[in-house]
Amino acid sequence: MKIVLPRQADHEYDVDHRGDLFYIRTNKGAKNFRVVTAPVADPSEKNWKEFVAHRPAVKVEDVSLFSDHAVLSEWENGLQQLEIIDFKTNKRHRIEFPEPVYAAGLGANAEFNTTVLRYSYQSMVTPSSVFDYDMNNRKATLMKQNEVPGGFDKANYKSERVFATASDGTRIPMSMVYRRGTRLDGSAPLLLYGYGSYGISISPTFSSSRLALLDRGVIYVIAHIRGGGELGEEWREQGRMMKKITTFTDFIACAEHLIKEKYTAKDRLVIQGGSAGGLLVGAVSNMRPDLFKAVVAQVPFVDVINTMLDASLPLTTSEYIEWGNPNEKPAYDYMKQYSPYDNIRKAHYPTMLVKVSYNDSQVPYWEGAKFVAKLRTMKTDSNPLLLKVNFGAGHGGSSGRYDALKEVAFDYAFILWQMGKIE
């Protein structure tokens, strides 16, 4: 066993192999990563040769090697891309995808000596699909698509990509889906989902259970806010640590845009987020309680200061690089500005469903419970405020197939109730 490259602070890299070369995906001098080659005999940095140069607007997530081709998995402008490089001709091309918003990624490609690439594709209207792609003649062949029982026809639904403008002028992408025929005059109910932390990208994937909302006239939207990774590492950096509040103001800008453009109205807008997304919906509920009809906060990270001051909890110290260390006064003061529990005030709040899990080791159940208890003493409205505790689950909720579906059904019942779609 040999070390390819010794560990260095802030250097992330991974390695693949072809012929007598290592192909190294590295962030050294490249925030969104580049790819270099190095001889197997001595892969030290002095022997690196540029294979894929750093592009500030394109994040390279992975490189997969074949005998005659390399395949780059990338994010650009908030969309996933698969780029093919032909070793013989050095020509490049991207696989063309047919919809404005989608999710695409490499499948299992165990065969090295092949010109056929297997990839997965889905969108908010196209069920999960598997394609074989001939990298020479650029032809994609559908091999399998998940069946959706009950008479599903994708032609009945439409997806869109829309942009909100943040307070600093940044364009925030959103992925949207609705049933064709839904009136876009402000009368439709809308469910806005967000996350925006850890550099995690929320792909616009297909959900068969979501059809229960769409078929009742609900518009569903994902806000790709800063703090996530959809537009690369800089997108993440602009929404973490001492810039975390940007995540929340981006989300508010998305909600305001959807109202302004008459996709929905304040009294029909429900927001949803889980874990760090629960922090998001908790924070914006304090910042703009007038903007939302209802809130679904799942295993929400809402007691930020107290949790981050408790080093005995399993995730606290490792999370200093995401939120900051509140033992340091500048970080404490900044976190105090947005921590949902600490910013509850006497005000009218939206209707809320707060869900916690008793066996949650990542966000302890008492965070959501404390948040609800304080809200009950402070809020000045008579809107319902529900705390639902799952005594048999962890951070991800119920793990059994049918138990998980029952949880979704409960959430949708609450959402549709608040939207006036059911009594």
XYZ file of C-alpha atoms in Angstrom:
423
model
C 0.000 0.000 0.000
C 1.237 3.465 -0.904
C -0.069 6.959 -0.220
C -0.986 8.747 -3.445
C -0.807 12.221 -1.884
C -0.217 13.078 1.789
C -3.044 14.819 3.631
C -3.072 18.613 3.530
C -5.445 21.073 5.159
C -8.401 21.985 2.909
C -7.231 19.704 0.090
C -9.885 17.306 -1.181
C -9.066 14.803 -3.872
C -10.068 11.412 -5.220
C -8.327 9.095 -7.642
C -9.201 6.838 -10.561
C -6.867 4.872 -12.809
C -6.405 4.222 -16.527
C -3.350 2.736 -18.202
C -0.197 4.031 -16.511
C -1.869 7.201 -15.198
C -3.852 8.238 -12.177
C -6.648 10.721 -12.843
C -6.971 12.948 -9.796
C -9.980 15.153 -9.127
C -8.611 17.907 -6.897
C -9.674 21.232 -5.427
C -6.110 22.517 -5.107
C -6.193 25.895 -6.811
C -9.691 25.038 -8.020
C -12.651 25.674 -5.706
C -15.014 23.756 -8.021
C -12.399 21.061 -8.732
C -10.283 20.229 -11.749
C -8.824 16.951 -13.034
C -5.122 16.264 -13.430
C -3.151 13.200 -14.508
C -0.097 11.809 -12.767
C 2.101 8.780 -13.504
C 1.450 5.750 -11.320
C 5.183 5.533 -10.614
C 5.223 8.968 -8.940
C 1.878 10.803 -8.594
C 3.333 13.689 -6.580
C 2.218 17.193 -7.459
C 5.350 18.012 -9.447
C 4.239 15.435 -12.045
C 0.667 16.672 -12.428
C -0.608 17.525 -15.909
C -3.865 19.333 -16.505
C -6.598 17.138 -17.959
C -9.709 19.214 -17.176
C -8.995 22.808 -16.206
C -10.866 24.552 -13.431
C -14.016 26.322 -14.586
C -15.463 28.672 -11.920
C -19.035 28.116 -13.139
C -18.805 24.304 -13.351
C -18.353 21.965 -10.402
C -16.763 18.607 -11.261
C -18.330 16.048 -8.915
C -16.813 12.885 -10.352
C -14.746 11.467 -13.190
C -15.348 7.941 -14.522
C -12.854 6.292 -16.857
C -13.298 3.863 -19.743
C -10.834 2.478 -22.253
C -11.559 5.188 -24.847
C -13.558 7.771 -22.897
C -13.736 9.774 -19.696
C -17.081 10.879 -18.288
C -17.387 13.952 -16.079
C -20.323 14.323 -13.707
C -20.865 18.058 -13.281
C -23.155 20.771 -11.957
C -23.560 23.948 -13.988
C -26.107 26.702 -13.486
C -27.971 24.505 -11.026
C -28.344 21.535 -13.396
C -26.555 18.191 -13.530
C -24.495 17.468 -16.641
C -22.714 14.412 -18.053
C -19.773 15.365 -20.262
C -17.985 12.820 -22.491
C -14.303 13.173 -23.444
C -13.035 11.010 -26.320
C -9.397 10.054 -25.674
C -8.752 9.337 -29.364
C -10.005 12.658 -30.739
C -9.906 14.769 -27.547
C -13.382 16.025 -28.493
C -15.977 16.699 -25.820
C -19.740 16.705 -25.771
C -22.531 16.619 -23.221
C -25.500 14.298 -23.169
C -28.569 16.295 -24.133
C -31.540 16.084 -21.772
C -35.070 16.935 -22.938
C -36.559 18.846 -19.985
C -35.886 22.214 -18.337
C -35.340 20.667 -14.873
C -34.191 17.107 -14.227
C -31.857 14.842 -12.278
C -29.203 12.765 -14.034
C -26.320 10.651 -12.828
C -24.132 7.713 -13.714
C -25.371 4.207 -13.082
C -23.276 1.129 -12.398
C -20.640 0.970 -15.147
C -18.529 -2.045 -14.271
C -17.204 -2.687 -17.783
C -14.018 -0.764 -18.701
C -13.713 -1.827 -22.355
C -16.991 -0.457 -23.642
C -18.367 2.490 -25.558
C -21.756 2.217 -23.802
C -22.440 4.368 -20.766
C -25.305 3.600 -18.406
C -26.923 6.575 -16.712
C -30.087 7.345 -14.772
C -32.489 10.134 -15.574
C -35.672 11.479 -14.038
C -37.499 14.738 -13.625
C -40.463 16.084 -11.741
C -42.710 14.654 -14.484
C -40.609 11.706 -15.756
C -40.304 8.620 -13.526
C -36.882 7.223 -12.698
C -35.377 5.831 -15.914
C -32.251 3.958 -16.990
C -30.559 4.693 -20.318
C -27.687 3.132 -22.241
C -25.763 5.763 -24.168
C -23.424 5.036 -27.070
C -20.573 7.481 -26.497
C -19.480 7.305 -30.147
C -22.733 7.809 -32.031
C -24.361 9.812 -29.214
C -27.538 7.755 -29.111
C -29.446 7.093 -25.889
C -31.627 3.980 -25.517
C -34.221 3.681 -22.762
C -33.678 0.383 -20.941
C -36.144 0.678 -18.069
C -38.557 3.162 -16.534
C -40.311 2.791 -13.203
C -43.968 1.998 -13.608
C -46.417 4.354 -11.929
C -49.742 2.547 -11.417
C -53.091 4.276 -11.436
C -53.226 5.645 -14.982
C -50.289 8.056 -14.723
C -49.590 10.044 -17.907
C -46.636 12.437 -17.825
C -48.300 14.556 -20.512
C -50.716 15.733 -17.811
C -47.946 17.545 -15.934
C -45.580 20.395 -16.652
C -42.255 21.355 -15.087
C -40.617 24.776 -15.248
C -37.465 26.528 -14.156
C -37.997 29.983 -12.704
C -35.698 32.453 -10.962
C -36.130 34.790 -8.025
C -33.860 37.773 -7.446
C -32.218 37.985 -4.018
C -31.648 41.262 -2.181
C -28.050 41.400 -3.491
C -29.176 40.820 -7.087
C -28.271 37.107 -7.239
C -30.634 34.941 -9.296
C -31.974 32.015 -7.269
C -33.182 29.051 -9.371
C -36.353 27.162 -8.543
C -37.695 23.880 -9.921
C -41.467 23.761 -10.338
C -44.077 21.173 -11.297
C -47.861 21.319 -11.574
C -50.706 19.607 -13.374
C -51.564 21.116 -16.728
C -54.694 23.205 -16.457
C -53.754 24.575 -13.046
C -54.666 28.251 -13.004
C -51.608 30.495 -12.715
C -53.484 33.575 -11.563
C -52.607 33.543 -7.871
C -55.439 31.218 -6.908
C -53.427 27.969 -6.786
C -52.042 26.592 -3.513
C -48.284 26.075 -3.514
C -45.858 23.967 -1.473
C -42.341 25.456 -1.334
C -39.548 23.134 -0.191
C -36.023 24.164 0.794
C -32.836 22.920 2.435
C -29.747 25.045 1.711
C -26.968 23.648 3.921
C -23.775 21.553 3.843
C -23.362 22.115 0.116
C -26.037 19.470 -0.497
C -27.810 19.771 -3.849
C -31.553 19.055 -3.943
C -32.233 17.467 -7.320
C -35.669 17.842 -8.945
C -36.594 14.149 -8.850
C -39.847 12.301 -9.485
C -42.229 11.406 -6.673
C -45.301 9.258 -7.218
C -46.744 10.278 -3.842
C -46.470 13.949 -4.888
C -49.105 13.291 -7.537
C -51.683 13.351 -4.728
C -50.885 17.054 -4.372
C -50.531 17.897 -8.057
C -53.839 16.237 -8.960
C -55.554 18.468 -6.395
C -54.206 21.601 -8.065
C -51.149 22.160 -5.876
C -47.985 23.649 -7.385
C -44.786 22.121 -5.978
C -41.524 24.109 -5.959
C -37.950 23.444 -4.803
C -35.937 26.561 -3.956
C -32.233 26.019 -4.772
C -30.994 28.556 -2.243
C -27.429 29.408 -1.273
C -25.832 27.132 1.279
C -26.653 24.202 -0.999
C -24.359 22.993 -3.752
C -26.406 23.337 -6.927
C -24.256 26.132 -8.335
C -20.927 24.937 -6.989
C -18.711 25.539 -3.985
C -19.058 29.317 -4.061
C -22.838 28.873 -3.839
C -22.263 26.894 -0.664
C -19.807 29.413 0.768
C -22.288 32.253 0.331
C -24.772 30.507 2.633
C -22.745 29.171 5.559
C -20.845 30.298 8.655
C -20.980 34.098 8.920
C -23.114 34.309 5.751
C -25.790 31.814 6.844
C -28.590 34.373 6.926
C -28.293 34.566 3.120
C -29.926 31.119 2.980
C -33.019 32.476 4.703
C -33.272 35.724 2.748
C -32.922 33.734 -0.504
C -35.876 31.569 0.530
C -37.966 34.617 1.388
C -37.094 36.110 -2.019
C -38.308 32.890 -3.678
C -41.619 33.029 -1.802
C -42.102 36.689 -2.676
C -41.358 36.016 -6.347
C -43.900 33.203 -6.520
C -46.538 35.498 -5.052
C -45.589 38.447 -7.263
C -45.746 36.318 -10.416
C -49.167 35.000 -9.356
C -48.261 31.361 -8.983
C -49.876 31.558 -5.553
C -50.862 33.935 -2.726
C -49.842 34.314 0.910
C -52.954 32.542 2.165
C -52.193 29.501 -0.032
C -48.419 29.202 0.447
C -47.123 26.335 2.622
C -43.402 25.796 3.268
C -41.600 22.580 4.201
C -38.116 21.609 5.351
C -36.408 18.936 7.419
C -33.321 18.894 9.644
C -31.259 21.890 8.443
C -34.292 22.597 6.256
C -36.249 22.728 9.512
C -33.839 25.436 10.653
C -34.644 27.218 7.390
C -38.430 27.179 7.798
C -38.115 28.024 11.502
C -35.878 31.007 10.786
C -38.046 32.442 8.003
C -41.158 31.978 10.160
C -39.567 34.368 12.657
C -38.320 36.749 9.973
C -41.516 36.872 7.887
C -44.418 35.210 9.730
C -46.828 37.168 7.523
C -45.601 35.504 4.335
C -46.776 31.905 4.824
C -50.059 30.158 5.448
C -48.519 27.103 7.105
C -45.187 25.483 7.940
C -44.097 21.826 8.035
C -40.873 21.485 10.045
C -39.512 17.924 10.160
C -36.874 16.979 12.776
C -35.950 20.681 12.792
C -32.600 22.031 13.946
C -34.127 25.013 15.725
C -32.222 25.324 19.028
C -28.967 26.292 17.364
C -27.182 28.104 20.203
C -27.816 25.540 22.942
C -27.035 22.566 20.735
C -23.817 24.049 19.376
C -22.692 24.895 22.915
C -23.127 21.262 24.015
C -19.988 19.395 22.921
C -21.346 16.135 24.402
C -23.825 15.807 21.514
C -22.502 13.578 18.695
C -22.455 16.141 15.879
C -21.657 19.404 17.651
C -17.890 19.787 17.269
C -17.825 18.480 13.703
C -20.489 21.036 12.805
C -18.364 24.029 13.780
C -17.235 24.229 10.150
C -20.837 24.650 8.986
C -22.353 27.026 11.554
C -19.383 28.315 13.526
C -18.294 27.758 17.120
C -20.519 29.746 19.512
C -17.809 29.602 22.172
C -16.266 32.355 20.058
C -18.154 35.614 20.545
C -18.448 36.706 16.865
C -19.950 33.314 15.945
C -22.246 33.360 18.990
C -23.520 36.830 18.172
C -24.153 35.912 14.536
C -25.927 32.625 15.311
C -28.074 34.414 17.889
C -29.469 36.546 15.053
C -31.108 33.585 13.302
C -31.465 30.685 15.787
C -35.234 29.977 15.554
C -35.746 29.186 19.252
C -33.958 32.345 20.350
C -35.857 34.625 17.973
C -39.438 33.668 18.791
C -41.340 36.856 19.590
C -44.824 38.089 20.296
C -46.333 37.981 16.815
C -48.910 36.236 14.652
C -47.332 33.024 13.327
C -48.457 30.684 10.550
C -50.098 27.365 11.353
C -47.327 24.859 12.099
C -46.734 21.126 12.122
C -43.495 20.305 13.960
C -42.385 16.664 13.756
C -39.681 15.117 15.948
C -38.350 11.592 16.467
C -37.577 10.170 19.910
C -34.527 8.194 18.707
C -33.042 11.012 16.633
C -29.298 11.210 17.307
C -28.713 14.063 14.844
C -31.347 16.575 15.904
C -32.561 15.599 19.406
C -36.328 15.526 19.873
C -36.217 18.233 22.539
C -35.251 20.892 19.986
C -38.631 20.794 18.249
C -40.425 20.289 21.560
C -38.780 23.368 23.106
C -39.531 25.387 19.978
C -43.233 24.499 20.161
C -43.423 25.131 23.915
C -41.947 28.612 23.568
C -44.135 29.400 20.570
C -47.234 28.478 22.558
C -46.345 31.036 25.219
C -45.330 33.803 22.824
C -47.461 33.742 19.690
C -50.446 36.068 19.561
C -52.604 34.175 17.060
C -55.027 31.281 17.391
C -53.611 29.251 14.481
C -53.065 25.532 15.122
C -49.616 24.573 16.393
C -49.050 20.812 16.290
C -46.192 18.771 17.744
C -46.056 15.189 16.431
C -43.597 12.797 18.084
C -42.565 9.525 16.453
C -41.488 7.252 19.313
C -40.176 4.520 17.025
C -37.983 6.373 14.549
C -34.726 8.278 14.109
C -33.664 11.259 12.053
C -35.026 9.878 8.790
C -38.487 9.124 10.153
C -40.211 5.772 9.844
C -38.102 3.266 7.943
C -40.723 0.673 7.048
C -42.170 1.067 3.570
C -45.789 1.413 4.642
C -44.996 3.350 7.808
C -43.063 5.859 5.706
C -46.023 6.238 3.344
C -48.333 6.803 6.308
C -46.079 9.652 7.416
C -46.253 11.218 3.949
C -50.033 10.839 3.989
C -50.211 12.598 7.357
C -48.048 15.475 6.082
C -50.112 15.820 2.920
C -53.355 15.760 4.900
C -52.077 18.640 7.023
C -50.870 20.563 3.955
C -54.103 20.079 2.007
C -56.127 21.030 5.092
C -54.254 24.305 5.332
C -54.638 24.909 1.618
C -58.406 24.448 1.934
C -58.421 21.348 -0.234
C -59.856 19.051 2.444
C -62.002 19.680 5.533
